[in-house]
Each structure stands twice: as structure tokens, then as C-alpha cells.
């Protein structure tokens, strides 16, 4: 019997293939960026929201969320104030702009 392949999950429980913009590594950590879409809880719809996850081998964890209106990330847990934050946002913005990150 062939095992059924399962799609990976994001930190928020969504399928990792939905909204996936790309990933990049820093050290031993893999970061993945997802486009979640506009905030539909308000009228008119809010700006497009993004999720940045990291996986250091124990599964995906949320790094931050931000929108494409002001790019002000809300960092989660120990990421708040981490030295990598500026570089992570630079890479995320490059994916959103459609450019290959450096």
C-alpha cells in the first residue's frame, strides 16, 4: 500500500502550499513567507496580510505578521527585537516585490 503524501502546514494550521511566496535559509533555520490575503473583517477590506514562519527542525513557528500598507511587523515571542529582524524583513519585501532575495 502506498502511503498518502501529506502537505506541510503553516504555523497557523493552513496548508503550506496556499499563499506560499518562497523560502530562504539563515543559519540552520528555514524561513517561509505566505500571502494570507486582505483582512476581510472590515469594509472595505483591509490591506493584504503576510505571515513569516520559521522552522529550525521542530516544525513551523510564527515569526511575524505584517501588511503591505505599512510593513510594520508584529514580531512574536523572542523574535521581538531580535538582531535578525531587519534582514528578515528585507528578504520578505524582496519576495513580495517579485525579486530574488539577496
PDB file of C-alpha atoms in Angstrom:
ATOM      1  CA  UNK A   1       0.000   0.000   0.000  1.00  0.00           C
ATOM      2  CA  UNK A   2       1.335   3.421  -0.954  1.00  0.00           C
ATOM      3  CA  UNK A   3       1.419   5.972   1.836  1.00  0.00           C
ATOM      4  CA  UNK A   4      -0.677   9.063   1.241  1.00  0.00           C
ATOM      5  CA  UNK A   5       1.518  12.145   0.946  1.00  0.00           C
ATOM      6  CA  UNK A   6       0.528  14.983   3.198  1.00  0.00           C
ATOM      7  CA  UNK A   7       1.106  18.618   2.508  1.00  0.00           C
ATOM      8  CA  UNK A   8       3.025  20.562   5.120  1.00  0.00           C
ATOM      9  CA  UNK A   9       1.316  23.051   7.393  1.00  0.00           C
ATOM     10  CA  UNK A  10       1.980  26.654   8.272  1.00  0.00           C
ATOM     11  CA  UNK A  11       2.242  27.790  11.882  1.00  0.00           C
ATOM     12  CA  UNK A  12      -1.403  28.922  11.733  1.00  0.00           C
ATOM     13  CA  UNK A  13      -2.545  25.443  10.622  1.00  0.00           C
ATOM     14  CA  UNK A  14      -3.135  26.372   6.972  1.00  0.00           C
ATOM     15  CA  UNK A  15      -1.704  24.329   4.123  1.00  0.00           C
ATOM     16  CA  UNK A  16       1.865  25.340   3.323  1.00  0.00           C
ATOM     17  CA  UNK A  17       1.080  25.435  -0.407  1.00  0.00           C
ATOM     18  CA  UNK A  18      -1.622  28.098  -0.057  1.00  0.00           C
ATOM     19  CA  UNK A  19      -0.227  31.613  -0.330  1.00  0.00           C
ATOM     20  CA  UNK A  20       3.394  30.398  -0.406  1.00  0.00           C
ATOM     21  CA  UNK A  21       5.686  33.087  -1.850  1.00  0.00           C
ATOM     22  CA  UNK A  22       9.056  31.486  -1.169  1.00  0.00           C
ATOM     23  CA  UNK A  23      11.554  30.478   1.450  1.00  0.00           C
ATOM     24  CA  UNK A  24      15.115  31.248   2.433  1.00  0.00           C
ATOM     25  CA  UNK A  25      17.614  29.902   4.935  1.00  0.00           C
ATOM     26  CA  UNK A  26      19.586  31.727   7.544  1.00  0.00           C
ATOM     27  CA  UNK A  27      21.953  29.554   9.508  1.00  0.00           C
ATOM     28  CA  UNK A  28      20.150  26.282  10.188  1.00  0.00           C
ATOM     29  CA  UNK A  29      16.691  27.936  10.131  1.00  0.00           C
ATOM     30  CA  UNK A  30      14.330  27.849   7.133  1.00  0.00           C
ATOM     31  CA  UNK A  31      12.018  30.859   6.802  1.00  0.00           C
ATOM     32  CA  UNK A  32       8.847  30.705   4.689  1.00  0.00           C
ATOM     33  CA  UNK A  33       6.714  33.639   3.562  1.00  0.00           C
ATOM     34  CA  UNK A  34       2.955  33.368   2.913  1.00  0.00           C
ATOM     35  CA  UNK A  35       0.428  35.816   1.495  1.00  0.00           C
ATOM     36  CA  UNK A  36      -2.690  35.467   3.626  1.00  0.00           C
ATOM     37  CA  UNK A  37      -4.779  37.907   1.621  1.00  0.00           C
ATOM     38  CA  UNK A  38      -6.724  41.005   2.602  1.00  0.00           C
ATOM     39  CA  UNK A  39      -8.315  41.418   6.017  1.00  0.00           C
ATOM     40  CA  UNK A  40     -11.983  40.780   5.236  1.00  0.00           C
ATOM     41  CA  UNK A  41     -13.253  41.581   8.722  1.00  0.00           C
ATOM     42  CA  UNK A  42     -13.782  45.213   7.788  1.00  0.00           C
ATOM     43  CA  UNK A  43     -15.377  47.171   4.970  1.00  0.00           C
ATOM     44  CA  UNK A  44     -13.748  47.983   2.721  1.00  0.00           C
ATOM     45  CA  UNK A  45     -11.322  45.090   3.021  1.00  0.00           C
ATOM     46  CA  UNK A  46      -8.099  45.883   4.826  1.00  0.00           C
ATOM     47  CA  UNK A  47      -4.601  45.640   3.350  1.00  0.00           C
ATOM     48  CA  UNK A  48      -3.066  42.337   2.289  1.00  0.00           C
ATOM     49  CA  UNK A  49      -1.553  40.417   5.213  1.00  0.00           C
ATOM     50  CA  UNK A  50       1.575  38.265   5.226  1.00  0.00           C
ATOM     51  CA  UNK A  51       2.905  35.558   7.553  1.00  0.00           C
ATOM     52  CA  UNK A  52       6.592  34.775   8.060  1.00  0.00           C
ATOM     53  CA  UNK A  53       7.252  31.361   9.587  1.00  0.00           C
ATOM     54  CA  UNK A  54      10.471  29.694  10.666  1.00  0.00           C
ATOM     55  CA  UNK A  55      11.357  26.036  11.042  1.00  0.00           C
ATOM     56  CA  UNK A  56      14.528  25.016  12.844  1.00  0.00           C
ATOM     57  CA  UNK A  57      13.703  21.314  12.708  1.00  0.00           C
ATOM     58  CA  UNK A  58      10.812  21.106  15.163  1.00  0.00           C
ATOM     59  CA  UNK A  59       8.024  22.369  12.914  1.00  0.00           C
ATOM     60  CA  UNK A  60       6.829  25.783  11.785  1.00  0.00           C
ATOM     61  CA  UNK A  61       6.562  28.680  14.218  1.00  0.00           C
ATOM     62  CA  UNK A  62       5.300  32.183  13.556  1.00  0.00           C
ATOM     63  CA  UNK A  63       7.989  34.846  13.361  1.00  0.00           C
ATOM     64  CA  UNK A  64       5.796  37.817  12.468  1.00  0.00           C
ATOM     65  CA  UNK A  65       2.784  39.136  10.575  1.00  0.00           C
ATOM     66  CA  UNK A  66       2.614  42.375   8.633  1.00  0.00           C
ATOM     67  CA  UNK A  67       0.563  44.059   5.949  1.00  0.00           C
ATOM     68  CA  UNK A  68       1.545  45.622   2.648  1.00  0.00           C
ATOM     69  CA  UNK A  69       0.250  49.024   3.653  1.00  0.00           C
ATOM     70  CA  UNK A  70       2.888  49.970   6.215  1.00  0.00           C
ATOM     71  CA  UNK A  71       5.139  46.874   6.519  1.00  0.00           C
ATOM     72  CA  UNK A  72       5.174  47.278  10.318  1.00  0.00           C
ATOM     73  CA  UNK A  73       5.697  43.709  11.531  1.00  0.00           C
ATOM     74  CA  UNK A  74       4.207  42.339  14.718  1.00  0.00           C
ATOM     75  CA  UNK A  75       7.007  40.101  15.994  1.00  0.00           C
ATOM     76  CA  UNK A  76       6.141  37.027  18.045  1.00  0.00           C
ATOM     77  CA  UNK A  77       7.841  35.973  21.243  1.00  0.00           C
ATOM     78  CA  UNK A  78      11.627  36.011  21.257  1.00  0.00           C
ATOM     79  CA  UNK A  79      11.695  37.464  17.734  1.00  0.00           C
ATOM     80  CA  UNK A  80      10.638  40.832  19.131  1.00  0.00           C
ATOM     81  CA  UNK A  81      13.862  42.845  18.991  1.00  0.00           C
ATOM     82  CA  UNK A  82      15.999  40.020  17.580  1.00  0.00           C
ATOM     83  CA  UNK A  83      19.107  41.072  15.630  1.00  0.00           C
ATOM     84  CA  UNK A  84      17.884  39.166  12.541  1.00  0.00           C
ATOM     85  CA  UNK A  85      14.599  41.117  12.237  1.00  0.00           C
ATOM     86  CA  UNK A  86      15.782  43.807   9.806  1.00  0.00           C
ATOM     87  CA  UNK A  87      17.346  41.224   7.488  1.00  0.00           C
ATOM     88  CA  UNK A  88      14.249  39.033   7.606  1.00  0.00           C
ATOM     89  CA  UNK A  89      12.006  41.935   6.593  1.00  0.00           C
ATOM     90  CA  UNK A  90      14.401  42.855   3.769  1.00  0.00           C
ATOM     91  CA  UNK A  91      14.146  39.318   2.388  1.00  0.00           C
ATOM     92  CA  UNK A  92      10.362  39.235   2.830  1.00  0.00           C
ATOM     93  CA  UNK A  93       9.955  42.540   0.967  1.00  0.00           C
ATOM     94  CA  UNK A  94      12.103  41.174  -1.863  1.00  0.00           C
ATOM     95  CA  UNK A  95       9.767  38.182  -2.264  1.00  0.00           C
ATOM     96  CA  UNK A  96       6.729  40.456  -2.257  1.00  0.00           C
ATOM     97  CA  UNK A  97       8.313  42.702  -4.890  1.00  0.00           C
ATOM     98  CA  UNK A  98       8.960  39.624  -7.028  1.00  0.00           C
ATOM     99  CA  UNK A  99      12.713  39.946  -6.853  1.00  0.00           C
ATOM    100  CA  UNK A 100      15.066  37.200  -5.810  1.00  0.00           C
ATOM    101  CA  UNK A 101      16.277  37.978  -2.271  1.00  0.00           C
ATOM    102  CA  UNK A 102      19.978  38.537  -1.692  1.00  0.00           C
TER     103      UNK A 102
END
